[in-house]
């Protein structure tokens, strides 16, 4: 049986980063922030491919780990 995400849980999307490694990016979570709110998930994937390696949330802070330079920043 296939796992189904609960309505409150946005599914994360696996993308290929610049080094062709699978990475986990939660575009629905990114879209809650004004900077990304006007983009669709497909547009965010194209925009951030190779730049964002992983997103994760801790409390009200969304952490975005960079890809190529391995830098990290948060929103």
Short mmCIF file of N, CA and C in Angstrom, two decimals:
data_model
loop_
_atom_site.label_atom_id
_atom_site.label_comp_id
_atom_site.label_asym_id
_atom_site.label_seq_id
_atom_site.Cartn_x
_atom_site.Cartn_y
_atom_site.Cartn_z
N UNK A 1 0.83 -1.18 0.00
CA UNK A 1 0.00 0.00 0.00
C UNK A 1 0.88 1.25 0.00
N UNK A 2 0.50 2.19 -0.79
CA UNK A 2 1.28 3.41 -0.95
C UNK A 2 1.02 4.36 0.22
N UNK A 3 2.09 4.96 0.75
CA UNK A 3 1.94 5.93 1.84
C UNK A 3 1.31 7.21 1.30
N UNK A 4 0.37 7.74 2.04
CA UNK A 4 -0.25 8.99 1.65
C UNK A 4 0.09 10.06 2.67
N UNK A 5 0.45 11.23 2.18
CA UNK A 5 0.79 12.34 3.08
C UNK A 5 -0.49 12.88 3.71
N UNK A 6 -0.41 13.24 4.96
CA UNK A 6 -1.53 13.88 5.62
C UNK A 6 -1.72 15.27 5.03
N UNK A 7 -2.93 15.81 5.06
CA UNK A 7 -3.15 17.14 4.47
C UNK A 7 -2.24 18.22 5.05
N UNK A 8 -1.85 18.09 6.31
CA UNK A 8 -1.00 19.11 6.92
C UNK A 8 0.47 18.93 6.57
N UNK A 9 0.80 17.81 5.94
CA UNK A 9 2.19 17.56 5.59
C UNK A 9 2.36 17.70 4.08
N UNK A 10 3.11 18.69 3.66
CA UNK A 10 3.38 18.85 2.24
C UNK A 10 4.43 17.85 1.81
N UNK A 11 4.23 17.19 0.67
CA UNK A 11 5.22 16.22 0.23
C UNK A 11 6.51 16.92 -0.20
N UNK A 12 7.62 16.37 0.19
CA UNK A 12 8.91 16.91 -0.23
C UNK A 12 9.25 16.33 -1.60
N UNK A 13 10.03 17.03 -2.35
CA UNK A 13 10.38 16.63 -3.70
C UNK A 13 11.86 16.31 -3.78
N UNK A 14 12.17 15.17 -4.39
CA UNK A 14 13.57 14.84 -4.61
C UNK A 14 14.00 15.42 -5.95
N UNK A 15 15.12 16.14 -5.95
CA UNK A 15 15.65 16.70 -7.19
C UNK A 15 17.10 16.28 -7.32
N UNK A 16 17.65 16.46 -8.49
CA UNK A 16 19.06 16.20 -8.70
C UNK A 16 19.79 17.53 -8.57
N UNK A 17 20.77 17.59 -7.68
CA UNK A 17 21.50 18.83 -7.52
C UNK A 17 22.64 18.89 -8.55
N UNK A 18 23.49 19.88 -8.46
CA UNK A 18 24.53 20.09 -9.45
C UNK A 18 25.50 18.92 -9.55
N UNK A 19 25.65 18.16 -8.49
CA UNK A 19 26.56 17.01 -8.52
C UNK A 19 25.82 15.71 -8.80
N UNK A 20 24.61 15.82 -9.33
CA UNK A 20 23.78 14.67 -9.66
C UNK A 20 23.50 13.78 -8.46
N UNK A 21 23.39 14.39 -7.28
CA UNK A 21 23.01 13.66 -6.08
C UNK A 21 21.56 14.00 -5.76
N UNK A 22 20.81 13.01 -5.38
CA UNK A 22 19.42 13.24 -5.02
C UNK A 22 19.37 14.04 -3.73
N UNK A 23 18.55 15.05 -3.68
CA UNK A 23 18.42 15.85 -2.47
C UNK A 23 16.95 16.11 -2.20
N UNK A 24 16.65 16.44 -0.98
CA UNK A 24 15.27 16.60 -0.55
C UNK A 24 14.96 18.08 -0.32
N UNK A 25 14.03 18.61 -1.09
CA UNK A 25 13.66 20.02 -0.98
C UNK A 25 12.14 20.09 -0.84
N UNK A 26 11.67 20.74 0.19
CA UNK A 26 10.24 20.87 0.44
C UNK A 26 9.76 22.19 -0.14
N UNK A 27 9.30 22.18 -1.39
CA UNK A 27 8.90 23.40 -2.06
C UNK A 27 7.65 24.01 -1.43
N UNK A 28 6.74 23.18 -0.96
CA UNK A 28 5.54 23.71 -0.31
C UNK A 28 5.91 24.54 0.91
N UNK A 29 6.91 24.10 1.65
CA UNK A 29 7.36 24.85 2.82
C UNK A 29 8.00 26.17 2.39
N UNK A 30 8.77 26.15 1.31
CA UNK A 30 9.38 27.38 0.81
C UNK A 30 8.32 28.40 0.41
N UNK A 31 7.22 27.94 -0.15
CA UNK A 31 6.19 28.85 -0.65
C UNK A 31 5.46 29.59 0.46
N UNK A 32 5.63 29.20 1.71
CA UNK A 32 5.02 29.93 2.83
C UNK A 32 5.74 31.26 3.09
N UNK A 33 6.92 31.43 2.54
CA UNK A 33 7.70 32.65 2.74
C UNK A 33 7.48 33.60 1.57
N UNK A 34 7.38 34.91 1.85
CA UNK A 34 7.08 35.90 0.83
C UNK A 34 8.01 35.82 -0.37
N UNK A 35 9.27 35.55 -0.13
CA UNK A 35 10.25 35.50 -1.22
C UNK A 35 9.88 34.49 -2.29
N UNK A 36 9.28 33.37 -1.89
CA UNK A 36 8.98 32.29 -2.82
C UNK A 36 7.49 32.10 -3.08
N UNK A 37 6.63 32.92 -2.48
CA UNK A 37 5.19 32.65 -2.49
C UNK A 37 4.53 32.74 -3.86
N UNK A 38 5.09 33.48 -4.78
CA UNK A 38 4.47 33.64 -6.10
C UNK A 38 4.90 32.59 -7.12
N UNK A 39 5.74 31.66 -6.71
CA UNK A 39 6.23 30.63 -7.63
C UNK A 39 5.46 29.33 -7.45
N UNK A 40 5.27 28.59 -8.54
CA UNK A 40 4.74 27.24 -8.44
C UNK A 40 5.88 26.31 -8.04
N UNK A 41 5.54 25.08 -7.65
CA UNK A 41 6.58 24.13 -7.28
C UNK A 41 7.53 23.85 -8.44
N UNK A 42 6.98 23.74 -9.66
CA UNK A 42 7.81 23.49 -10.84
C UNK A 42 8.77 24.65 -11.09
N UNK A 43 8.27 25.87 -10.94
CA UNK A 43 9.12 27.05 -11.13
C UNK A 43 10.22 27.10 -10.08
N UNK A 44 9.89 26.76 -8.84
CA UNK A 44 10.91 26.74 -7.78
C UNK A 44 11.97 25.70 -8.06
N UNK A 45 11.55 24.55 -8.57
CA UNK A 45 12.52 23.49 -8.88
C UNK A 45 13.51 23.96 -9.94
N UNK A 46 13.01 24.62 -10.98
CA UNK A 46 13.89 25.14 -12.03
C UNK A 46 14.79 26.24 -11.48
N UNK A 47 14.21 27.15 -10.71
CA UNK A 47 14.95 28.29 -10.16
C UNK A 47 16.07 27.85 -9.21
N UNK A 48 15.79 26.86 -8.37
CA UNK A 48 16.71 26.49 -7.30
C UNK A 48 17.57 25.27 -7.61
N UNK A 49 17.40 24.65 -8.77
CA UNK A 49 18.18 23.46 -9.10
C UNK A 49 19.68 23.78 -9.04
N UNK A 50 20.41 22.98 -8.30
CA UNK A 50 21.85 23.17 -8.17
C UNK A 50 22.25 24.20 -7.13
N UNK A 51 21.28 24.95 -6.61
CA UNK A 51 21.58 25.96 -5.61
C UNK A 51 21.21 25.47 -4.22
N UNK A 52 20.00 24.93 -4.11
CA UNK A 52 19.52 24.44 -2.82
C UNK A 52 19.73 22.94 -2.73
N UNK A 53 20.38 22.52 -1.67
CA UNK A 53 20.65 21.10 -1.46
C UNK A 53 19.56 20.46 -0.60
N UNK A 54 19.14 21.14 0.44
CA UNK A 54 18.16 20.56 1.35
C UNK A 54 17.47 21.67 2.14
N UNK A 55 16.20 21.46 2.45
CA UNK A 55 15.50 22.38 3.34
C UNK A 55 15.03 21.61 4.56
N UNK A 56 15.03 22.27 5.68
CA UNK A 56 14.45 21.67 6.88
C UNK A 56 14.01 22.78 7.82
N UNK A 57 13.01 22.49 8.61
CA UNK A 57 12.44 23.51 9.48
C UNK A 57 12.68 23.15 10.93
N UNK A 58 13.03 24.17 11.72
CA UNK A 58 13.20 24.01 13.16
C UNK A 58 12.40 25.13 13.81
N UNK A 59 11.26 24.78 14.38
CA UNK A 59 10.38 25.81 14.92
C UNK A 59 9.84 26.67 13.80
N UNK A 60 9.99 27.98 13.93
CA UNK A 60 9.50 28.89 12.90
C UNK A 60 10.58 29.29 11.91
N UNK A 61 11.75 28.69 12.00
CA UNK A 61 12.86 29.04 11.10
C UNK A 61 13.01 27.96 10.04
N UNK A 62 13.05 28.37 8.78
CA UNK A 62 13.29 27.46 7.68
C UNK A 62 14.76 27.56 7.30
N UNK A 63 15.47 26.47 7.40
CA UNK A 63 16.87 26.43 7.02
C UNK A 63 16.99 25.91 5.59
N UNK A 64 17.82 26.56 4.81
CA UNK A 64 18.05 26.17 3.43
C UNK A 64 19.54 25.93 3.27
N UNK A 65 19.90 24.69 2.99
CA UNK A 65 21.32 24.36 2.84
C UNK A 65 21.69 24.48 1.37
N UNK A 66 22.76 25.22 1.10
CA UNK A 66 23.20 25.44 -0.26
C UNK A 66 23.80 24.22 -0.91
N UNK A 67 23.89 24.24 -2.24
CA UNK A 67 24.39 23.10 -2.99
C UNK A 67 25.86 23.19 -3.31
N UNK A 68 26.21 23.89 -4.37
CA UNK A 68 27.58 23.94 -4.87
C UNK A 68 28.60 24.37 -3.83
N UNK A 69 28.34 25.45 -3.15
CA UNK A 69 29.33 25.99 -2.21
C UNK A 69 29.13 25.48 -0.80
N UNK A 70 28.10 24.70 -0.61
CA UNK A 70 27.79 24.11 0.69
C UNK A 70 27.56 25.17 1.77
N UNK A 71 27.13 26.35 1.36
CA UNK A 71 26.80 27.37 2.34
C UNK A 71 25.40 27.14 2.88
N UNK A 72 25.11 27.71 4.00
CA UNK A 72 23.76 27.60 4.57
C UNK A 72 23.24 28.99 4.90
N UNK A 73 21.97 29.19 4.72
CA UNK A 73 21.34 30.43 5.11
C UNK A 73 19.93 30.08 5.56
N UNK A 74 19.27 31.00 6.18
CA UNK A 74 17.93 30.71 6.67
C UNK A 74 17.00 31.88 6.42
N UNK A 75 15.71 31.57 6.36
CA UNK A 75 14.67 32.58 6.15
C UNK A 75 13.87 32.74 7.42
#
